[in-house]
Coordinates of C-alpha atoms and ligand atoms in Angstrom, one line a residue:
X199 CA -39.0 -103.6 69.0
X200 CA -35.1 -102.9 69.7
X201 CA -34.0 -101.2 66.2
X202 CA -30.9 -103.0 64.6
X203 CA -27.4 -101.9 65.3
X204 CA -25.8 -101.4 62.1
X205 CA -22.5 -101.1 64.0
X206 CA -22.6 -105.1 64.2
X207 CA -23.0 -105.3 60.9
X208 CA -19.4 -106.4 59.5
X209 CA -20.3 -104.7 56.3
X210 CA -21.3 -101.4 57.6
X211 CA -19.4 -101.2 61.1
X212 CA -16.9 -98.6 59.8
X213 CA -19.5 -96.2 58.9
X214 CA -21.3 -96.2 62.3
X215 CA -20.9 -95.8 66.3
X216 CA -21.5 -98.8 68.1
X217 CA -23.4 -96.5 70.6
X218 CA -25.9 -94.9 67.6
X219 CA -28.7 -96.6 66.0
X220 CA -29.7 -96.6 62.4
X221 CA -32.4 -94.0 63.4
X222 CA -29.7 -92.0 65.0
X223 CA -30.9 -92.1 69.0
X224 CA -28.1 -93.6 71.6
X225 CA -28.1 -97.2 71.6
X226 CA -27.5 -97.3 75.6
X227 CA -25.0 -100.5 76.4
X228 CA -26.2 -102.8 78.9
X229 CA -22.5 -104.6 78.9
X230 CA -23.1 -108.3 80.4
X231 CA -21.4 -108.8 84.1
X232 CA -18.0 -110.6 83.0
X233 CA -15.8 -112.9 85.5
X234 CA -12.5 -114.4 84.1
X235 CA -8.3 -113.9 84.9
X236 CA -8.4 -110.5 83.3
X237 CA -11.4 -108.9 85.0
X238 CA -10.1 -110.4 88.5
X239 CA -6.5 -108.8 87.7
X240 CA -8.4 -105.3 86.6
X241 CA -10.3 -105.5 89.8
X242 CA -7.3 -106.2 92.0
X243 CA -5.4 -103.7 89.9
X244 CA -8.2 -101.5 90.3
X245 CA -8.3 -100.9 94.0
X246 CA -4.8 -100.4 94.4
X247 CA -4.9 -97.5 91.9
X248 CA -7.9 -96.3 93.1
X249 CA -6.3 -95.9 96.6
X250 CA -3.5 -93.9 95.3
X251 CA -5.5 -91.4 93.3
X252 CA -7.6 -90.8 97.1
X253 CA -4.3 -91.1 98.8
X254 CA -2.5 -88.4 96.3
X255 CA -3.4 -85.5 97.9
X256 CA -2.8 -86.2 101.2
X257 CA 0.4 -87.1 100.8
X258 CA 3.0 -84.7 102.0
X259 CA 7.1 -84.2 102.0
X260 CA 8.2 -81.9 104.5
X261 CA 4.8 -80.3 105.5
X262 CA 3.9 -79.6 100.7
X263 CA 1.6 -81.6 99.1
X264 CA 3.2 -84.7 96.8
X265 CA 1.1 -83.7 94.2
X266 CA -0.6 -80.2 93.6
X267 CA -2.1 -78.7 90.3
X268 CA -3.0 -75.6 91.0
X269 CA -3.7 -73.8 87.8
X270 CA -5.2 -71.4 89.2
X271 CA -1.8 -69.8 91.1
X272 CA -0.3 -71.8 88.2
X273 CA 1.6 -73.8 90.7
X274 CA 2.7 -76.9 90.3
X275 CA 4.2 -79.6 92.6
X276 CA 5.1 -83.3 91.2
X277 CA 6.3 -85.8 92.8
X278 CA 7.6 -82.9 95.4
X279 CA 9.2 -80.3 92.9
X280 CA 7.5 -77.3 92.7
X281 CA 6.7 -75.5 89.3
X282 CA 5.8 -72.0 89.2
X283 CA 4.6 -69.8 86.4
X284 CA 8.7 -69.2 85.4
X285 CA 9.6 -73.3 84.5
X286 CA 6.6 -72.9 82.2
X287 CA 9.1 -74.5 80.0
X288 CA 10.3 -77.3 82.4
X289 CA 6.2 -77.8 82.7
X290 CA 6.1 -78.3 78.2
X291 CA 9.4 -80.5 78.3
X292 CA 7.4 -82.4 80.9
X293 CA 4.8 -82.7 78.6
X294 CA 6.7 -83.4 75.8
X295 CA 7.9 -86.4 77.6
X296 CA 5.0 -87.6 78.8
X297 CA 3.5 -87.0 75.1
X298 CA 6.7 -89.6 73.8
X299 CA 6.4 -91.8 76.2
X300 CA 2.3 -92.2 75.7
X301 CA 3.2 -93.0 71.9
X302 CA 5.7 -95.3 72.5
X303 CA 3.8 -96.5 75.0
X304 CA 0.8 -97.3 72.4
X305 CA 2.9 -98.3 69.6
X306 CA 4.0 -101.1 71.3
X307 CA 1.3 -102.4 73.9
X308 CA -2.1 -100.8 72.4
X309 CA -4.4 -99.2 74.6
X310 CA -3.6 -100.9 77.5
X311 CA -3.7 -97.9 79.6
X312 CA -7.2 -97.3 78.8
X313 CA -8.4 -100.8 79.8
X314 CA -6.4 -100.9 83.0
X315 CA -5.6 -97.6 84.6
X316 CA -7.6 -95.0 83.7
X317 CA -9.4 -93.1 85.8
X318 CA -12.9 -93.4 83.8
X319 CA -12.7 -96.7 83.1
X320 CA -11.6 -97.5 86.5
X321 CA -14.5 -95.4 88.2
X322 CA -17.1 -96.4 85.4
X323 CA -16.1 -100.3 85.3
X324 CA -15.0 -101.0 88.4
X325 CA -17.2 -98.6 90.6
X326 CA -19.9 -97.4 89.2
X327 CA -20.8 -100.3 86.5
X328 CA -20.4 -103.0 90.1
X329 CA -22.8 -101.0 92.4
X330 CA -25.2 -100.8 89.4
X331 CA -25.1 -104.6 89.1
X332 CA -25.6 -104.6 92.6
X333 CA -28.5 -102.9 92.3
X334 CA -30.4 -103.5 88.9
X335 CA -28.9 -106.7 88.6
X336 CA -27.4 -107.8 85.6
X337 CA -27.6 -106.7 81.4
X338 CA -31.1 -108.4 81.2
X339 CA -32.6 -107.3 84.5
X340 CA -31.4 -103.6 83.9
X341 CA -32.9 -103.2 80.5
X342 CA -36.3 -104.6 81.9
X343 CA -36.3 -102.0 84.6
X344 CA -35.6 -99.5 82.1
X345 CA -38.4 -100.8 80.2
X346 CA -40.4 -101.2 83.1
X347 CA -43.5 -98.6 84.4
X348 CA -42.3 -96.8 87.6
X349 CA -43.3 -98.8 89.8
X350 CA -42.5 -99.3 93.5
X351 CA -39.3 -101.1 92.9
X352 CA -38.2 -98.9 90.3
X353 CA -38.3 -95.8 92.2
X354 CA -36.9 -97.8 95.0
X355 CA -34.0 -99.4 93.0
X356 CA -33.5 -95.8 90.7
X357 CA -33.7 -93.7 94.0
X358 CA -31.1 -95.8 95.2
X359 CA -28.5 -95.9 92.6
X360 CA -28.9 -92.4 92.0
X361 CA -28.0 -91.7 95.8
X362 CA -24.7 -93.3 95.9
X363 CA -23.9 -92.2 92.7
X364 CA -24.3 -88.4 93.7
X365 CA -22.0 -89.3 96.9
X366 CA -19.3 -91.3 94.9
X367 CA -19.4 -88.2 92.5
X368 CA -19.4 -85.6 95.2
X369 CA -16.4 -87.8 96.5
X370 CA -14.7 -87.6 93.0
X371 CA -15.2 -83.7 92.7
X372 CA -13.7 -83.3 96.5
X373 CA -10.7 -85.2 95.1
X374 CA -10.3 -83.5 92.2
X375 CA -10.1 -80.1 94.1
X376 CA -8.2 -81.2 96.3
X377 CA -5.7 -81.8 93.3
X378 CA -6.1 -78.3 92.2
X379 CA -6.1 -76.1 95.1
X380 CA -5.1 -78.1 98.2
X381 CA -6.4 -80.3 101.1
X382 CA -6.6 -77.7 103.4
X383 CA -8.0 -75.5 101.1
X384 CA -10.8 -77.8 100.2
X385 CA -11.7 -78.4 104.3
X386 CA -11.8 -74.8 104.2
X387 CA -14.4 -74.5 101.3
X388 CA -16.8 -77.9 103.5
X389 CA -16.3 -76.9 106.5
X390 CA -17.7 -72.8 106.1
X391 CA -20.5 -71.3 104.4
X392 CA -20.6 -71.1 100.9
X393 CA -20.1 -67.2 100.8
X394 CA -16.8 -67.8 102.5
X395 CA -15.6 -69.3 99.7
X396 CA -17.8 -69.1 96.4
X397 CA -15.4 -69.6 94.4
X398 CA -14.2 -73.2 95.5
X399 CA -17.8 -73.8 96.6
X400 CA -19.1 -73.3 92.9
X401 CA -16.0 -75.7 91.7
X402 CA -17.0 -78.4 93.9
X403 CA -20.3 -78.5 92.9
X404 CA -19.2 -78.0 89.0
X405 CA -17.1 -81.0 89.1
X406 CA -19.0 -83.3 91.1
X407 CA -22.2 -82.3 89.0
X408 CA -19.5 -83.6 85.6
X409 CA -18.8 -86.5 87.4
X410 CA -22.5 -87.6 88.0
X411 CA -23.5 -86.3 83.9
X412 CA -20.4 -88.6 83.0
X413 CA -20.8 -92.2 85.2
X414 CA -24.2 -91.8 85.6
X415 CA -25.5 -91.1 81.4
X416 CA -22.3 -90.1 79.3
X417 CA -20.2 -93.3 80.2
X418 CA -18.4 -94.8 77.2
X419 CA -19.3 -91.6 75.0
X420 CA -16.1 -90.0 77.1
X421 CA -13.8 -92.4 75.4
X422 CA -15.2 -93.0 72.1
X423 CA -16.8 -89.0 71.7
X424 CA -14.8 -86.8 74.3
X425 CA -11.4 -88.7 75.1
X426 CA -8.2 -87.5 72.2
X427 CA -6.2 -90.7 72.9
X428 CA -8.9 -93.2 72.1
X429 CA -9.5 -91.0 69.2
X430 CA -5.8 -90.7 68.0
X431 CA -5.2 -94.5 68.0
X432 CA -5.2 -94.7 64.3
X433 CA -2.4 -92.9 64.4
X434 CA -0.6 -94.4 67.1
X435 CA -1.2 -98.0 65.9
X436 CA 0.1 -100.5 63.4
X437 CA 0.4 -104.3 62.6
X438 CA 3.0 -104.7 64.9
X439 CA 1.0 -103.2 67.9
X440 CA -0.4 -105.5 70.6
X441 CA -4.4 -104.9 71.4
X442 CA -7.4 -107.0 72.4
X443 CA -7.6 -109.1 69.3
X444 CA -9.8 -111.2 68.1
X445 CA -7.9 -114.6 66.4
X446 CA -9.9 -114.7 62.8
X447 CA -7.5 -116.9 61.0
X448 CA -8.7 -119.9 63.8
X449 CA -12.0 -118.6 64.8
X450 CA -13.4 -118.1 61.0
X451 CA -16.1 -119.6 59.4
X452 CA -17.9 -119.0 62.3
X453 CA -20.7 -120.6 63.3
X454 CA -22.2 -123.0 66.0
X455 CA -20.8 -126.1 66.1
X456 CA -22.1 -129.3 67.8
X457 CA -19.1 -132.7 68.7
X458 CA -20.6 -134.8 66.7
X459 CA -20.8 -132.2 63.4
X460 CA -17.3 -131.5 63.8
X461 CA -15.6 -134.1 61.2
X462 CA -18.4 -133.4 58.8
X463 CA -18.8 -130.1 58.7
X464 CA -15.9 -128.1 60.1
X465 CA -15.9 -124.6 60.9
X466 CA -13.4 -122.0 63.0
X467 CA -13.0 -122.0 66.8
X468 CA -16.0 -119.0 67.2
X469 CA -18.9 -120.9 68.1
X470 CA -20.8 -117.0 67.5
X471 CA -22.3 -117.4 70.8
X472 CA -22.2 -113.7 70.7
X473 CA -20.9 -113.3 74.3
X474 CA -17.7 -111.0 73.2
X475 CA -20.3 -108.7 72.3
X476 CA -22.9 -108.9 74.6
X477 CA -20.2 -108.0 77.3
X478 CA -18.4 -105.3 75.5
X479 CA -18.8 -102.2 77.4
X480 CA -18.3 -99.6 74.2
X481 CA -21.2 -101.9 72.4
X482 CA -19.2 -103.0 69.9
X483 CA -17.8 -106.4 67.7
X484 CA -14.3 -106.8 67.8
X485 CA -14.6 -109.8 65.8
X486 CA -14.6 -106.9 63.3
X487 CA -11.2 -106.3 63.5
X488 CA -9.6 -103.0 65.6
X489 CA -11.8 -100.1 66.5
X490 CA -11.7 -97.1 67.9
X491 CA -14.2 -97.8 69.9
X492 CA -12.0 -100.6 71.8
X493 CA -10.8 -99.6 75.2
X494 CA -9.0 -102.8 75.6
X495 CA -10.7 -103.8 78.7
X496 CA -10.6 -107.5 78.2
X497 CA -14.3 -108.5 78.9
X498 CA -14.1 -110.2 75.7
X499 CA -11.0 -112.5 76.5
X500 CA -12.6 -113.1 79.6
X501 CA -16.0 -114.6 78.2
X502 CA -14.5 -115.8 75.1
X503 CA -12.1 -118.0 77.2
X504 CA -15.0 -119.6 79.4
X505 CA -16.7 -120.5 75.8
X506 CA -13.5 -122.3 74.6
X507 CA -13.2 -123.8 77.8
X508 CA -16.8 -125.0 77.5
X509 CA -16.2 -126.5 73.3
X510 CA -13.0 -127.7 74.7
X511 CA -11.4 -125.8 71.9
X512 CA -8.1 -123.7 73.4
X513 CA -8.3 -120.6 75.4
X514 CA -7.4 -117.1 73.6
X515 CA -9.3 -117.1 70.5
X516 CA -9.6 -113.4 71.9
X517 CA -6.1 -112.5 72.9
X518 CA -3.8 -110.2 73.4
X519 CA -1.9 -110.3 69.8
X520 CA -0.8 -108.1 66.9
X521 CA -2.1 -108.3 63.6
X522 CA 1.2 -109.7 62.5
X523 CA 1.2 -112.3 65.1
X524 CA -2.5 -113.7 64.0
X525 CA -2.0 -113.0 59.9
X526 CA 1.4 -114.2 59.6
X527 CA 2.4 -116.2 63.0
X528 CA 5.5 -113.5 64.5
X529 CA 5.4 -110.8 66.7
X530 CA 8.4 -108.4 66.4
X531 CA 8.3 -105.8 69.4
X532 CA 11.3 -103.5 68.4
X533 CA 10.9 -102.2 64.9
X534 CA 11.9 -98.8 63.5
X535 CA 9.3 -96.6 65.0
X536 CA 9.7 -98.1 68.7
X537 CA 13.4 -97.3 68.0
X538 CA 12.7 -93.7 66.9
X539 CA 10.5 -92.7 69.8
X540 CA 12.9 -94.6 72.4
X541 CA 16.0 -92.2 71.1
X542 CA 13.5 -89.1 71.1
X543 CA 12.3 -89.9 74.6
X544 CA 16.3 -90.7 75.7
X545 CA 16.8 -86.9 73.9
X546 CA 13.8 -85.4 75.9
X547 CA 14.5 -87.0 79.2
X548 CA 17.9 -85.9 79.2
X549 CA 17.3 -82.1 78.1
X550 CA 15.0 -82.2 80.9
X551 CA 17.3 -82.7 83.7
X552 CA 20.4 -80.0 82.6
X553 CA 17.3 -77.6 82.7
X554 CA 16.1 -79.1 86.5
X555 CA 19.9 -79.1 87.4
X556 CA 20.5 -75.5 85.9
X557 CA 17.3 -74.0 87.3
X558 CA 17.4 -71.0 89.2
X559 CA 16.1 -71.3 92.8
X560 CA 15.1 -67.3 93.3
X561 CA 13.9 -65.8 90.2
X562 CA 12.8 -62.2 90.2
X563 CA 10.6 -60.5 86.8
X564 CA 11.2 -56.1 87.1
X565 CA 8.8 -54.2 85.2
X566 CA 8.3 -50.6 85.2
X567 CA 5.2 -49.4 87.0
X568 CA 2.3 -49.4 84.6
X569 CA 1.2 -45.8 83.4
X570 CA 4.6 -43.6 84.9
X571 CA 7.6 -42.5 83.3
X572 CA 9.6 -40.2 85.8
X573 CA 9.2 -38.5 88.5
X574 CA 11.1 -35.2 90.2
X575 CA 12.7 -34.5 93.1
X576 CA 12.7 -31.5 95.5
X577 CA 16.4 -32.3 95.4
X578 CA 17.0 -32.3 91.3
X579 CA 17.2 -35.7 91.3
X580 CA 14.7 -38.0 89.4
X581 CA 13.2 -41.1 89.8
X582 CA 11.7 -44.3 88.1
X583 CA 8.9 -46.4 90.0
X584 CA 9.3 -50.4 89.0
X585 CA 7.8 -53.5 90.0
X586 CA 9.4 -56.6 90.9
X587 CA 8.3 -60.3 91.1
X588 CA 10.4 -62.6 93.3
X589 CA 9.5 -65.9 93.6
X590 CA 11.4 -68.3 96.2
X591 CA 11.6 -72.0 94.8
X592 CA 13.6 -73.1 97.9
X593 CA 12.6 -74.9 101.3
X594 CA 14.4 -72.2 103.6
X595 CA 13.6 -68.3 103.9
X596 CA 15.1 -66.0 101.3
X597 CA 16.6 -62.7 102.5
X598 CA 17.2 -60.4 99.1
X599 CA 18.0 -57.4 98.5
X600 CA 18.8 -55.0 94.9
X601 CA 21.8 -52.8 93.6
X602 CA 22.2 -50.6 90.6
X603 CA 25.0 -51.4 88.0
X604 CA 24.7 -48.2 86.8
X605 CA 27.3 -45.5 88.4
X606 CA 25.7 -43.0 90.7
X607 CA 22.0 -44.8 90.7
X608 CA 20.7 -45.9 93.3
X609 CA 18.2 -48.2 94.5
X610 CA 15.4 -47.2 97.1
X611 CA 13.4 -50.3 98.3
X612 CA 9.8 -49.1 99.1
X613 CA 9.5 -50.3 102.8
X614 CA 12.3 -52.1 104.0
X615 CA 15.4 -51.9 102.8
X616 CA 15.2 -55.5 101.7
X617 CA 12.6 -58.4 100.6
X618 CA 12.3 -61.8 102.8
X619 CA 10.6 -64.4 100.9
X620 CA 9.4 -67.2 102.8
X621 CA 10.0 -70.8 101.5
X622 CA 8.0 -71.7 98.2
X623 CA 6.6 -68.3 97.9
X624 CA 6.4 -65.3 95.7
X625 CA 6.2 -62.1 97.0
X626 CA 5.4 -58.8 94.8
X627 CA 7.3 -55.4 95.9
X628 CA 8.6 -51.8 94.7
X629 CA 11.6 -49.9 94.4
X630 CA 12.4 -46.5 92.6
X631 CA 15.9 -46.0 90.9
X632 CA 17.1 -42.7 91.9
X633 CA 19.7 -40.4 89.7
X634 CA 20.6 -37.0 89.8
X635 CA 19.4 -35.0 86.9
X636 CA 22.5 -33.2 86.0
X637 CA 24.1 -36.9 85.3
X638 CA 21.4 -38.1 82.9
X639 CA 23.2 -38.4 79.6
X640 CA 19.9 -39.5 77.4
X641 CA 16.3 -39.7 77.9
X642 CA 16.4 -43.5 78.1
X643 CA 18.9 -45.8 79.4
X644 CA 19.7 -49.2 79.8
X645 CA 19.9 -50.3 83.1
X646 CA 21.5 -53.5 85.1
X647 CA 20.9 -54.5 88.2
X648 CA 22.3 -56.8 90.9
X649 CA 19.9 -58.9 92.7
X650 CA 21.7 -60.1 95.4
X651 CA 21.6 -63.1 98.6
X652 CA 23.7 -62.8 101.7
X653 CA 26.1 -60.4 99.2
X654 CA 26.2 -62.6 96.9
X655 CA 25.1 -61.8 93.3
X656 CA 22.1 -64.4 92.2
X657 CA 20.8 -62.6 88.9
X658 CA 20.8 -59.6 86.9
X659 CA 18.5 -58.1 85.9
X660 CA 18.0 -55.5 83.0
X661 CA 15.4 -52.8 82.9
X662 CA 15.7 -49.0 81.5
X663 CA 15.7 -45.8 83.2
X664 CA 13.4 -42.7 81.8
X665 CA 14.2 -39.1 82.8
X666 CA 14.7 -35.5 80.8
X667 CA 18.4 -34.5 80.3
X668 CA 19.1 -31.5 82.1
X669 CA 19.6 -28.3 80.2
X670 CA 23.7 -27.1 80.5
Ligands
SF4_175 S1 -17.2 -115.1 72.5 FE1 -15.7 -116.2 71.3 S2 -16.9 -117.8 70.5 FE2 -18.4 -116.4 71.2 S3 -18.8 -115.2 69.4 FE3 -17.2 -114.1 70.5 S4 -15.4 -114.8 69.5 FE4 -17.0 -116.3 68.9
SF4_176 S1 -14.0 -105.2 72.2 FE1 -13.4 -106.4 74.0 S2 -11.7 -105.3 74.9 FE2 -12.6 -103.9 73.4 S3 -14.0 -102.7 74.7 FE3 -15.2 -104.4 73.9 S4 -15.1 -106.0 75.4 FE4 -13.5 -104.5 75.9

């Protein structure tokens, strides 16, 4: 016998997970197929997002990736710009924004992102959750097969299912790394043995084995268990906030209701048909109020609306709607908090691009060689070994080259007299700094030095200079 959910209880639902039963096993969801406005919106919706996240990395501008997030090179290119290690703080302003703009985001509107354009619930509800009704069939026919002995049909309809989810989730791991490391990269890693790459092999493998453990048995538990936003909500949230909402001032006392009972015995709009709950993918009741749990997807304003429909009672007794606008009848969008965040966002936005604007486009780090001091020359000069790190964020080919500040040092470039970066590249070399002994005033000085385009100055660079004073 199926144990009771004390998640539905509305005395008890705070204290529980609408996904664990009273004896503490997973209470596995077997969410209703839902049809409705909303769901056919989410599913048009849903293709068009799901074609750019396959499109994204193949999209190029001017031969480089749109989008690349490489964090292994720690290179990163959105929306075209590139990123390197060096705008580490142009990558946390970007953040920051996006962090603002997520709040504001949920302070006004709710979890609407999480219902409509996020990636698990779009590959869990609109690809995964669809071929499995395809499959198994709906809610009912899925828990009988569960249920069921393995028999011919099971394995049959199991085999199945688990086959195109594997390929769907080796799909979603190839698209992930192609996100991190590159398109060509990844044809590299599937088109030659795995010991030419073990590396990227091992990653593909890891993420499309996350992506099978995730659609195919960790489903809602990512956004109620794993996922911070879902969990930060009661933060985020207040009355004024629009979610999925469940209209108890005109659907309570609940209860069926039959026409001709209706002048005798009259009751709210919720006929407790139980629908709402029986298609709620996250398992729970939202006639109890907000939830955590709640990923706004709308499967309840969908079914609740074809009930109405069906009383002839009006549509949206599930709705979109604030608890202001259901207790007390307003809705105010633009109170104090939505103007806080808006002028923090305005702030963030702007500090962000002066520092785009202001960025340098060749950067160069100099550190001396690890584990040297000075060396001496045959000559009675002395020299210092150092390392530079130049990285070229522009399109074209850099030609660069160093001078000393300091009178009578000199620079000597190890190789070539001067570095050529190619576009969007970093390129590691060495140099010495060379002075005569008998002009060495102190055992360490302070060094500056010129880095230098086309003669022109582009940065300088300080460093310091180690050798023994001569004795006089
Ligand atoms: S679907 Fe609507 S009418 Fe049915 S129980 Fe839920 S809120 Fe009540
Ligand atoms: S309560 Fe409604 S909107 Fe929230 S997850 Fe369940 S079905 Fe979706």
């Amino acid at each position: 016998m199926a144990k009771k959910n004390p998640h539905l209880d509305p005395n008890t639902f705070r204290d529980s997970l609408g996904t664990v039963r009273d004896d503490g096993k997973r209470n596995w969801v077997y969410p209703k197929k839902v049809s409705g406005i909303f769901y056919r919106y989410r599913t048009y919706l849903s293709w068009l997002l799901l074609a750019i996240l396959f499109a994204g990395p193949f999209i190029t501008v001017e031969g480089r990736p749109w989008l690349l997030f490489n964090i292994f090179e720690r290179k990163f290119i959105i929306f075209g710009a590139v990123f390197w290690p060096q705008d580490t703080h142009l990558l946390i302003f970007l953040l920051l924004i996006l962090f603002v703009f997520i709040i504001l985001f949920t302070v006004v509107f709710g979890r609407v992102w999480c219902g409509w354009a996020c990636p698990q619930t779009l590959f869990m509800e609109m690809v995964f959750r669809k071929i499995e009704y395809l499959i198994e069939g709906d809610a009912n026919q899925q828990r009988k097969l569960n249920e069921a002995p393995w028999n011919s049909e099971k394995i049959w309809k199991k085999g199945l299912k688990i086959t195109v989810f594997g390929l769907i989730s080796l799909a979603i791991g190839h698209l992930v790394m192609a996100y991190l490391i590159g398109v060509e990269q990844v044809l590299d890693i599937v088109t030659q043995p795995p010991s030419a790459h073990m590396a990227g092999f091992m990653g593909l493998v890891a993420f499309s084995g996350i992506f099978m453990f995730i659609f195919t048995w960790f489903r809602e538990q990512a956004c109620i268990v794993v996922c911070p936003y879902g969990r930060l909500q009661g933060v985020f949230l207040d009355n004024n906030s629009i979610n999925v909402m469940y209209d108890y001032v005109r659907g309570e006392p609940r209860g069926p209701i039959r026409k001709n009972q209706i002048e005798t015995n009259p009751k709210g709009d919720c006929v407790d048909c139980n629908l709402c709950v029986q298609v709620c993918p996250t398992g729970i009741d939202i006639r109890n109020g907000i939830q955590m749990e709640c990923v706004n997807c709308t499967a309840c304003i969908d079914v609740c609306d074809e009930v109405m429909v069906k009383v002839d009672r009006p549509k949206g007794l599930i709705r979109y709607a604030s608890e202001n606008s259901v207790k007390e009848g307003f809705q105010k969008l633009i109170t104090g908090r939505v103007k806080a965040y808006s002028v923090v966002l305005v702030l963030l936005v702007v500090g962000f691009i002066a520092l785009i604007a202001t960025r340098d486009e060749l950067s160069a780090t100099v550190t001396r060689f690890p584990g040297m001091t000075y060396q001496m020359r045959d000559n009675g000069t002395v020299s210092n070994l150092y390392q530079i790190i130049l990285i070229n964020k522009t399109f074209e080919s850099q030609t660069v080259d160093l001078q000393s500040l300091a009178p009578g040092m000199d620079v000597e470039i190890l190789g070539d007299q001067v570095w050529v970066l190619e576009p969007q590249s970093k390129l590691e070399g060495r140099f010495f700094l060379v002075q005569d002994q008998q002009e060495v005033l102190t055992p360490q000085q302070k060094v500056k030095l010129s880095l230098r385009h086309e003669g022109q100055e582009i940065d300088e660079i300080n460093t310091s200079f180690m050798a023994p004073v001569a004795e006089k």
